[in-house]
XYZ file of C-alpha atoms in Angstrom:
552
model
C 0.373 -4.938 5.148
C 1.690 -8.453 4.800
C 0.910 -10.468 2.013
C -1.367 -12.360 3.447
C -3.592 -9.596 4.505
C -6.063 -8.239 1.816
C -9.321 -5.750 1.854
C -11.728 -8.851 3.152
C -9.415 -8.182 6.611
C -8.986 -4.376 6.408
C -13.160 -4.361 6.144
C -13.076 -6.813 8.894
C -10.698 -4.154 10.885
C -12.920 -1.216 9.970
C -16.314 -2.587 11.962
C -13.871 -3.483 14.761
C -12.984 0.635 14.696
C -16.440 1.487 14.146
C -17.938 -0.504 17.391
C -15.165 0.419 19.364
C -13.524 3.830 18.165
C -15.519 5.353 15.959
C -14.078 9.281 15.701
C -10.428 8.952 17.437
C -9.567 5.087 17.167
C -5.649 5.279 18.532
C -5.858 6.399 22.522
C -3.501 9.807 21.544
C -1.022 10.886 19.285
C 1.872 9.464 21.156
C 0.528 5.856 21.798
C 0.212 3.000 18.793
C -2.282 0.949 18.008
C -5.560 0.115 19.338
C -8.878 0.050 17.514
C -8.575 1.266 13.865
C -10.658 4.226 12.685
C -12.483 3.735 9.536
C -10.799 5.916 7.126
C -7.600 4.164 8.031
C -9.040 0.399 8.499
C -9.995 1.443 4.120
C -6.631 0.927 2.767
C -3.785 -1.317 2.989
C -0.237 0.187 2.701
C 1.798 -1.523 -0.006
C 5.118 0.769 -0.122
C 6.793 3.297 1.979
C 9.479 5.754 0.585
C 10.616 7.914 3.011
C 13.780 10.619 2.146
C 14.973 12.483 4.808
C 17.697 15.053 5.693
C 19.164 14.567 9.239
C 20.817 17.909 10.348
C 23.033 17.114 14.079
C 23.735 20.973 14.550
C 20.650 22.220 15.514
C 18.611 18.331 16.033
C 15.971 18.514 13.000
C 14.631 17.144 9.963
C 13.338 17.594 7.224
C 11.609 14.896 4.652
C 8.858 13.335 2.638
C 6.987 10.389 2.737
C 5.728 8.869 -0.048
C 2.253 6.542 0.935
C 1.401 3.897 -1.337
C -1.669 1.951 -0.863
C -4.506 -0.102 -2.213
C -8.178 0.917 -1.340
C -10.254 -1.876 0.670
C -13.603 -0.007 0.780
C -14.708 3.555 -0.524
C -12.418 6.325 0.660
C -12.538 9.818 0.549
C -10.616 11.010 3.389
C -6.846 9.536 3.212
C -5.765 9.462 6.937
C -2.245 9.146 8.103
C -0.479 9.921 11.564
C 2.292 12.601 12.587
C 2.830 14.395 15.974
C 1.999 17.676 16.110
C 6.062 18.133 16.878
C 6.046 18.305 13.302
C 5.073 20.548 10.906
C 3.013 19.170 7.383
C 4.568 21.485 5.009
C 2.564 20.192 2.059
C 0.830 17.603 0.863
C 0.206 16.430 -3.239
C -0.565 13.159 -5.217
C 3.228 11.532 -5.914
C 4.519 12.946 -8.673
C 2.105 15.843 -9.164
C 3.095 19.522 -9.672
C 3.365 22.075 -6.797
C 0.190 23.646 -8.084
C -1.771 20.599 -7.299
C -1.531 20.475 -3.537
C -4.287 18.783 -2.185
C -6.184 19.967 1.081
C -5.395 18.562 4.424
C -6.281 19.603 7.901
C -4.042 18.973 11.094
C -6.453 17.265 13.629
C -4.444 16.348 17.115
C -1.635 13.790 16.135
C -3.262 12.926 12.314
C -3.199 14.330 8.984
C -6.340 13.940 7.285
C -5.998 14.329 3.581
C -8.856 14.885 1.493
C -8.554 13.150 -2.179
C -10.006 14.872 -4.979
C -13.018 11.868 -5.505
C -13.804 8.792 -3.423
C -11.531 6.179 -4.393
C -13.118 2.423 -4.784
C -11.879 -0.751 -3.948
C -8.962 -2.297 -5.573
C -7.914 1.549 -6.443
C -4.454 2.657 -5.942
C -3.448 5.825 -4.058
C -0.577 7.365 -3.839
C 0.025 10.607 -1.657
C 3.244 12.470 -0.714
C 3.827 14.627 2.851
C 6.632 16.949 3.013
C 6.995 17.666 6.677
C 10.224 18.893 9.112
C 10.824 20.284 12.268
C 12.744 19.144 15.971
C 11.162 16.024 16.608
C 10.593 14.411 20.154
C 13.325 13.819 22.254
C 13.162 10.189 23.633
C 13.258 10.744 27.194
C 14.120 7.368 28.740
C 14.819 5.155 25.430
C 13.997 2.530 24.504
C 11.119 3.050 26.809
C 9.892 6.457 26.561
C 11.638 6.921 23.210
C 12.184 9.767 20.281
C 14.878 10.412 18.944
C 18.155 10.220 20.944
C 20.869 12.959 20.060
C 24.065 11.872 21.904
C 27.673 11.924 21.834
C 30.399 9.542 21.251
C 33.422 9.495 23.443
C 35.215 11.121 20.890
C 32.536 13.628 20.164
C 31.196 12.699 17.125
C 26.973 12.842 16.813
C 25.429 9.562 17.557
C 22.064 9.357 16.468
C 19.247 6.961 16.877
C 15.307 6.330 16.722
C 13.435 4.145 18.976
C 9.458 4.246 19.073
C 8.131 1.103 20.147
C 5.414 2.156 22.419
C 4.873 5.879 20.337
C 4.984 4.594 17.064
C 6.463 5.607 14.045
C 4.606 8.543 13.105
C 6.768 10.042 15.780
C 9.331 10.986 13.493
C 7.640 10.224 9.696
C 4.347 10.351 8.168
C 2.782 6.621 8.225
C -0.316 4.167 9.276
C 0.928 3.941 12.532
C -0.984 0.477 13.535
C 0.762 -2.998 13.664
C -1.675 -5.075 11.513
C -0.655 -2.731 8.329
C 2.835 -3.410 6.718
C 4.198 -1.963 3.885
C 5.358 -5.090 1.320
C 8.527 -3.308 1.139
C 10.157 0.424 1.688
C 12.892 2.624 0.050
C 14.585 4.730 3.116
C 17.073 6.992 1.604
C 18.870 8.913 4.452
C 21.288 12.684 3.827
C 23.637 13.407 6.863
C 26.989 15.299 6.880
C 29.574 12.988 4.828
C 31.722 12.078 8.377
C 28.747 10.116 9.826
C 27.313 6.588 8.620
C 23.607 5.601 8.526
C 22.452 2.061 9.034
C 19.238 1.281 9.148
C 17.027 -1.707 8.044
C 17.241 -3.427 4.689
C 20.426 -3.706 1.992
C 22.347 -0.544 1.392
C 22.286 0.118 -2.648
C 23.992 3.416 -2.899
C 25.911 6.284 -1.018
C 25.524 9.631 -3.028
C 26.438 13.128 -2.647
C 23.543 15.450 -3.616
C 25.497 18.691 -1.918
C 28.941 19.322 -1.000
C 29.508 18.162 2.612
C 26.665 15.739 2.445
C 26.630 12.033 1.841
C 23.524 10.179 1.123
C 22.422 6.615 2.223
C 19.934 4.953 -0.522
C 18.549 1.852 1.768
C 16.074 -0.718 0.662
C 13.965 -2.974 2.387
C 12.912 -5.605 -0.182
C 10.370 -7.750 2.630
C 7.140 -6.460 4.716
C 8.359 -4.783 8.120
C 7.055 -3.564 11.057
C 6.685 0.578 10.817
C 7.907 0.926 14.515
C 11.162 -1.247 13.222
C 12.229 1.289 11.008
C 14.719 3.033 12.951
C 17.539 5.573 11.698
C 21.325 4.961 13.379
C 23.886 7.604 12.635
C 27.243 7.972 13.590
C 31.279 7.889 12.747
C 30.236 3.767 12.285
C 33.105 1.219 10.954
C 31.517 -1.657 9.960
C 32.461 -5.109 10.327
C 31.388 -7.651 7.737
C 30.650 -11.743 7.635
C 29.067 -14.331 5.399
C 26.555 -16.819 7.337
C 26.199 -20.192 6.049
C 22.788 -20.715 7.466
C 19.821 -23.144 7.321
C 18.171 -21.088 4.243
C 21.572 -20.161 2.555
C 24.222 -17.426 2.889
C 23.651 -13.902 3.852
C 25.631 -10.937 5.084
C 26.322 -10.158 8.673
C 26.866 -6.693 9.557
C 28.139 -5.250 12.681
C 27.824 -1.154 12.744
C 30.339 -0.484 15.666
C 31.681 2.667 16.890
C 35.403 3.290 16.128
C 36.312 2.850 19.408
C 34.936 -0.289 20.152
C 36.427 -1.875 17.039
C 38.711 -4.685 18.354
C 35.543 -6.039 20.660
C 33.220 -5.807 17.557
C 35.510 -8.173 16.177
C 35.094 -10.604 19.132
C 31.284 -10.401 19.674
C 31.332 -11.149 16.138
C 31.342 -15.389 17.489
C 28.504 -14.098 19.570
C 26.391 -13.521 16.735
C 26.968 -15.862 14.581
C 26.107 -18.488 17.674
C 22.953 -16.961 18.443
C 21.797 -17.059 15.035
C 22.636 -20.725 14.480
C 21.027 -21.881 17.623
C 17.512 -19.678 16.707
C 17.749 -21.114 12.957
C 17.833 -24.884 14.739
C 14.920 -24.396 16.689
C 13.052 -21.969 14.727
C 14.102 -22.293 11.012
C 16.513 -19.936 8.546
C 16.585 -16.174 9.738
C 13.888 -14.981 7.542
C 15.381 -11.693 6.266
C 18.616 -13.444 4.028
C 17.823 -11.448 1.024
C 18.766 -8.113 2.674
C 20.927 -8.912 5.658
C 20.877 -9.495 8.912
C 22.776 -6.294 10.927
C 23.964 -5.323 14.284
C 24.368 -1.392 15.478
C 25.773 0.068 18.531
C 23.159 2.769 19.746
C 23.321 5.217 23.098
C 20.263 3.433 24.303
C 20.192 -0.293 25.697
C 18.264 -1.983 22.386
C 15.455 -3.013 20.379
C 14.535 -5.358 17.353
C 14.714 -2.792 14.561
C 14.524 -5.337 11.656
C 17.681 -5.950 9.900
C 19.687 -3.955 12.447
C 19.317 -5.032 15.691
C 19.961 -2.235 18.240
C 22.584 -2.542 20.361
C 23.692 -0.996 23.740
C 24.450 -3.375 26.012
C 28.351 -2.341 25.712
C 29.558 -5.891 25.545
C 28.501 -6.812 28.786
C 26.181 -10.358 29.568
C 24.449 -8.234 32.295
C 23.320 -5.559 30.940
C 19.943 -6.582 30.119
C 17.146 -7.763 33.228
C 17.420 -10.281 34.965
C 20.663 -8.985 36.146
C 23.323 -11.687 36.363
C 25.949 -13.179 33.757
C 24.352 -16.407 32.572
C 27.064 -16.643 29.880
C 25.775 -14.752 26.995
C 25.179 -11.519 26.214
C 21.294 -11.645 26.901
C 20.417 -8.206 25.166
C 21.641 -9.586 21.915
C 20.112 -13.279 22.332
C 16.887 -11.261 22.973
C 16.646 -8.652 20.494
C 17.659 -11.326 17.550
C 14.885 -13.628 18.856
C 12.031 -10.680 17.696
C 13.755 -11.147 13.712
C 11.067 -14.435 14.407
C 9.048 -13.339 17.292
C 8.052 -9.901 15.984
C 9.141 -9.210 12.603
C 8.576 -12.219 11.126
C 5.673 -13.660 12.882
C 3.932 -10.367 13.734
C 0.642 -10.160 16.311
C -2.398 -8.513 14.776
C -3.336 -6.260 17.498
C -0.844 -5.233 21.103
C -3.190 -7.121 22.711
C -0.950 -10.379 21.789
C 2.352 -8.449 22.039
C 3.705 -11.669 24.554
C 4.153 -13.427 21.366
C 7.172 -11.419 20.656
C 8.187 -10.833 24.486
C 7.311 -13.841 25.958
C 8.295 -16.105 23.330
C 11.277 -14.023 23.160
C 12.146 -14.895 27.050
C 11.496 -18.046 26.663
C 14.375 -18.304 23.437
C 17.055 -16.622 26.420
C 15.826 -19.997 29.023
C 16.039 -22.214 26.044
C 19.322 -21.094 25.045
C 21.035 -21.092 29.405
C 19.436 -24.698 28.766
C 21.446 -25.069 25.661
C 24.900 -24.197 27.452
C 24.349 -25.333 30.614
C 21.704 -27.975 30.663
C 18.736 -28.665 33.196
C 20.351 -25.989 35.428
C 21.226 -23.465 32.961
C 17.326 -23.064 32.340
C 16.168 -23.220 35.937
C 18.328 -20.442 36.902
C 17.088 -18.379 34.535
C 13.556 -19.439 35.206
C 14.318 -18.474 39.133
C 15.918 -14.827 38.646
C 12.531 -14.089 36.277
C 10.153 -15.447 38.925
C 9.839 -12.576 41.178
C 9.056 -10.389 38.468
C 5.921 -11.297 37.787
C 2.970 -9.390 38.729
C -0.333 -10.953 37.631
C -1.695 -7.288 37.129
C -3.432 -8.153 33.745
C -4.297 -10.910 31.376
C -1.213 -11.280 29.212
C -3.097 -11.703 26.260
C -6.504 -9.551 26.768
C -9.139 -10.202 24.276
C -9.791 -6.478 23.869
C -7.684 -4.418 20.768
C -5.427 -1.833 23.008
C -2.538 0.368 22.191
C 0.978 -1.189 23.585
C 1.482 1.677 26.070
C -1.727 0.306 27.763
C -0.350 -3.277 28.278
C 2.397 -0.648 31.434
C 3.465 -4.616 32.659
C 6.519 -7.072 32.256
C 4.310 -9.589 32.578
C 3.856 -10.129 28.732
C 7.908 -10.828 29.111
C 8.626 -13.138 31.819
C 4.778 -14.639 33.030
C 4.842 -15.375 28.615
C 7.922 -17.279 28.945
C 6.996 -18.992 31.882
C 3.869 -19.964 30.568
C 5.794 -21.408 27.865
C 7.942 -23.191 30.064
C 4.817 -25.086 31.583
C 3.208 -25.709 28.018
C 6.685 -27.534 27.071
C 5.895 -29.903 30.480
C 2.485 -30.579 29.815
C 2.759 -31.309 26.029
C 5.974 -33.105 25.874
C 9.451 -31.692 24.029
C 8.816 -33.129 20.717
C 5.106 -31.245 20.186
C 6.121 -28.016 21.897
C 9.430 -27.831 19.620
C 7.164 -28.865 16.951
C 4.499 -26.010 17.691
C 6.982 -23.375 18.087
C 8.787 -24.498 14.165
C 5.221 -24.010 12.451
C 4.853 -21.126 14.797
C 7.486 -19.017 12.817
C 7.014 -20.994 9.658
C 3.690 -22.997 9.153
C 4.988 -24.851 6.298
C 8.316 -26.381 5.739
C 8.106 -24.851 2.214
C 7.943 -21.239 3.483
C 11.118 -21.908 5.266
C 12.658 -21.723 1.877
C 10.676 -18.565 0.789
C 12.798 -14.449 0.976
C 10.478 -12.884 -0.821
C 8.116 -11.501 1.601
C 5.706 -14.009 1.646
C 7.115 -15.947 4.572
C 5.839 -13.149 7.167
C 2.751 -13.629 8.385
C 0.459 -11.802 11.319
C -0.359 -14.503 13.955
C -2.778 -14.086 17.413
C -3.267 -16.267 20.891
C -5.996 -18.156 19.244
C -3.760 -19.115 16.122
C -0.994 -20.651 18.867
C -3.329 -22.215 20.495
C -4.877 -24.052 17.455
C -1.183 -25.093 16.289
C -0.297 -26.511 19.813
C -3.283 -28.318 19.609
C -3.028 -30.221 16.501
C 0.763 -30.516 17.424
C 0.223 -32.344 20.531
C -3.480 -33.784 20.160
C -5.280 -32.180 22.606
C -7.920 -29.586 23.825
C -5.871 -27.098 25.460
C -8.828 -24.293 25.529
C -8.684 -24.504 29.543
C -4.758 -23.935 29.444
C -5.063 -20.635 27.856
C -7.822 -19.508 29.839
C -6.802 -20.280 33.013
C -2.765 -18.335 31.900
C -3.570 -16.013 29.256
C -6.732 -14.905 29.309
C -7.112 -13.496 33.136
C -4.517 -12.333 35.562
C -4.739 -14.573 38.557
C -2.336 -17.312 38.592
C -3.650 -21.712 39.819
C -2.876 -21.982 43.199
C -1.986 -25.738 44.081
C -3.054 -27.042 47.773
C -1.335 -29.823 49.185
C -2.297 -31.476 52.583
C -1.188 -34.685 54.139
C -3.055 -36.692 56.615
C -0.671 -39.875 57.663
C -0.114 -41.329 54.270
C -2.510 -39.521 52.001
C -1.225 -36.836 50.130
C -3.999 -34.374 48.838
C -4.046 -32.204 45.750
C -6.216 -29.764 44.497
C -6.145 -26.888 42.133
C -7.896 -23.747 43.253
C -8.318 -21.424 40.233
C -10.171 -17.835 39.377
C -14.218 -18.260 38.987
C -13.341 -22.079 39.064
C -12.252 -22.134 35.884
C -11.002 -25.886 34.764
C -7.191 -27.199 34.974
C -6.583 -30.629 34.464
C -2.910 -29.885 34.892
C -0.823 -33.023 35.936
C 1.103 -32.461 38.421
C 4.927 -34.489 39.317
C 5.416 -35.906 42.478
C 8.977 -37.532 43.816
C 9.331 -39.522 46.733
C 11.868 -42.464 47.431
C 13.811 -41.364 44.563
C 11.292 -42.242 41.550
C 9.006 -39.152 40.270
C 5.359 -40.041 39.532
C 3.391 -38.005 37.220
C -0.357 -37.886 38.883
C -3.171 -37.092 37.136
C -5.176 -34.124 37.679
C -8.344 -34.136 35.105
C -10.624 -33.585 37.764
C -8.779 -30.526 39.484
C -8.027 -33.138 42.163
C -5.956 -36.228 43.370
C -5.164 -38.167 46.475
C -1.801 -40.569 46.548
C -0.685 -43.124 49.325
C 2.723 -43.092 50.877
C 4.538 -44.792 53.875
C 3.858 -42.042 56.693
C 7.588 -41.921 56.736
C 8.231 -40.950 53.482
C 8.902 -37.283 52.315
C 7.307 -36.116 49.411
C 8.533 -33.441 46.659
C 5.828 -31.506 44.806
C 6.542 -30.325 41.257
C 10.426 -31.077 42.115
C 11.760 -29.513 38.852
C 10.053 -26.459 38.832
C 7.963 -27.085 35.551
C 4.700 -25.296 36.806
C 3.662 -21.838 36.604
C 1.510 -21.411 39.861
C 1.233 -19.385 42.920
């Protein structure tokens, strides 16, 4: 887990799995997250090393995983999750002999290992699974994902992992739950010496253990999210940079195919733009002391830490809404999770729209940023129809992120945004989304790990508050918390115009709401759901002109 998470929150995490999930707690062995189950709510993961051999010719693997973790109440079982794609080969303490195997049954997608006494708390355990086999095949990546086993135009393999909604353990042994991060990971990689692996972290060493074979040594020196760790191999060149940034220098790495060389080079501007407009809103990228990398991949994207996935093929319009706004929007948004997602982290799927939504809301801010007033309301319109008010965007029960099946935690969450920002005024919204990512301005100094935190709704919400002053329970209820969007009625009878909000269960919203007429706008007050202006009969009047308003 992060550093900030000890055993007083894992026990807190077990009675959540016992009440709600007491035998299964994940919904299958192909979905991640939701309720944790006891024997895994026990222990905290502190370090993942995972060695693998990647073999293109006939699509396997074959590896170990190496489970560190401290003990948060008494444990006797050690639980960890794998497909049944894959085959547990054997399982031991690290380090021991191969005489001192410990038992483990195979019970639908996880391994339950049985240690040879109950461990207390504040114990350390240590446990190794050598496993192999073909893993899944992502069928519609990054979506449905797996791994992908593709082709590039000159024939070379080009490999990649995505597993955002499956989880991890779809490809190595692991906790596969978001709340539990390891502090840091070794990720050493063997593939035929042609092909290149990136993946997250700093590289430390290439090796050959066996003729033919080159070996990747990778290290990931800060907390990271399991379903971030992603493998990318190919016939990569790679393109390096120094950013001068908020927090310092750091390496910029761009793993592009040999083909695509020359527009590596010229995207290169690209990045190095979007990170200096997320470090002036947001604060320095928070993973300097590795790096912060780019890799072309035969699916469309996704925020592996470190090394952004990349497969929008240079094109602005690649990525929904479709349209150039002029930027390449599947790189803006996959470097805005290295905040929203990998550095600030939601405890449960239930709050995933704090990486989607605020992500969304980084693309509008940014259109703003190059094309003013406009820029932004553009973007704003082409996400509109998208929205679906199916479910809450931020549910209070735990679920597993294939359950949340809607885009509304994307484009409703950065809408939603969009209407906090008008209620609460530029400077405290700005203000609320800085401490967001870094609470302190201390921490923004911090690369050792401690700067990564897990956040919830509720923790927002408390930070917007003391940013701006105000009791902005009804807000959240009223957007997050339930599906159904405010509707606003507006009647006028001669020169009284009428306004009323009409909301779900008649739930309170005091929202303000801008009126223009005769070429002034007038803010009117709505803190009783209701209001009634006087204008000249003649006069027409605007509602919500500019569009700031989140409503049916």
């Amino acid at each position: 887990m992060k550093h900030r998470i000890g055993s007083i929150t894992v026990l807190v995490l077990m009675a959540a799995g016992c009440a709600q999930a007491p035998v299964s707690g994940q919904v299958g062995p192909y979905d991640s997250g939701g309720p944790l189950m006891p024997e895994q709510a026990s222990y905290d993961v502190t370090y993942y090393a995972l060695d693998l051999n990647v073999s293109p010719a006939d699509s396997s693997i074959e590896g170990r995983s190496t489970i560190h973790a401290r003990v948060g109440s008494p444990l006797e079982w050690f639980v960890v999750d794998l497909v049944p794609d894959l085959t547990v080969r054997w399982v031991a303490k690290a380090g021991a002999a191969p005489d001192q195997m410990l038992r483990h049954e195979r019970r639908g997608g996880k391994v339950w290992i049985e240690l040879p006494h109950t461990h207390q708390p504040g114990d350390v355990v240590a446990v190794t699974v050598a496993y192999g086999g073909r893993p899944r095949i992502a069928r519609r990546p990054p979506w449905d994902g797996g791994f992908t086993w593709a082709r590039t135009p000159s024939g070379e393999p080009w490999i990649a992992t995505s597993c955002q909604g499956e989880g991890a353990d779809i490809w190595w042994p692991v906790k596969d739950h978001v709340s539990d991060e390891p502090d840091s990971m070794s990720i050493r990689v063997t593939v035929p010496d042609h092909l290149v692996v990136a993946t997250n972290g700093r590289l430390r060493e290439i090796s050959q253990r066996r003729e033919g074979e080159a070996t990747y040594d990778w290290f990931v020196s800060t907390p990271i999210n399991t379903y971030t760790v992603a493998l990318n191999i190919g016939p990569y060149r790679v393109i390096e940079d120094e950013f001068e940034g908020a927090g310092g220098a750091f390496p910029v790495k761009f793993y592009v195919l040999p083909e695509d060389y020359d527009k590596g080079l010229e995207f290169m501007d690209e990045i190095t733009s979007h990170l200096r407009f997320y470090e002036k809103y947001l604060g320095p990228y928070p993973f300097r002391a590795d790096k912060y990398g780019v890799v072309q991949t035969p699916h469309l994207g996704m925020e592996h830490q470190s090394i952004i996935a990349y497969g929008a093929n240079f094109s602005n319009e690649a990525m929904t809404p479709r349209g150039d706004f002029g930027f390449d929007k599947l790189h803006h948004h996959e470097l805005a999770h290295e905040w929203w997602g990998n550095l600030v982290t939601n405890t449960d799927w239930k709050d995933l729209w704090i990486h989607e939504g605020f992500g969304t809301y980084m693309q509008v801010l940014y259109a703003e940023e190059l094309r003013g007033d406009n820029g932004a309301l553009q973007y704003l319109s082409a996400v509109r129809p998208m929205i679906r008010n199916r479910a809450a965007v931020a549910p209070r029960e735990s679920m597993a992120v294939d359950a949340m099946g809607d885009r509304d935690v994307y484009f409703k969450g950065g809408w939603i945004l969009h209407t906090l920002r008008y209620l609460i005024g530029d400077e405290a919204f700005f203000e609320s989304l800085r401490r967001m990512a870094y609470p302190t301005v201390e921490l923004e100094s911090v690369t050792d790990g401690s700067q990564c935190r897990f956040a919830s709704t509720e923790d927002f919400r408390r930070i917007v508050e003391q940013r701006s002053g105000r009791d902005l329970a009804w807000f959240f209820d009223v957007y997050v918390r339930q599906p159904e969007l405010p509707e606003l009625a507006v009647t006028r009878d001669g020169p009284r115009l009428r306004l009323q909000w009409i909301t779900p269960d008649g739930l309170p919203f005091p929202m303000p709401v801008e009126v223009s007429f005769s070429g002034e706008t007038r803010t009117v007050d709505m803190s009783t759901g209701s209001a009634e202006i006087e204008l000249p009969d003649t006069v027409h009047a605007g509602v919500d002109p500019r569009m700031r308003i989140l409503k049916k």
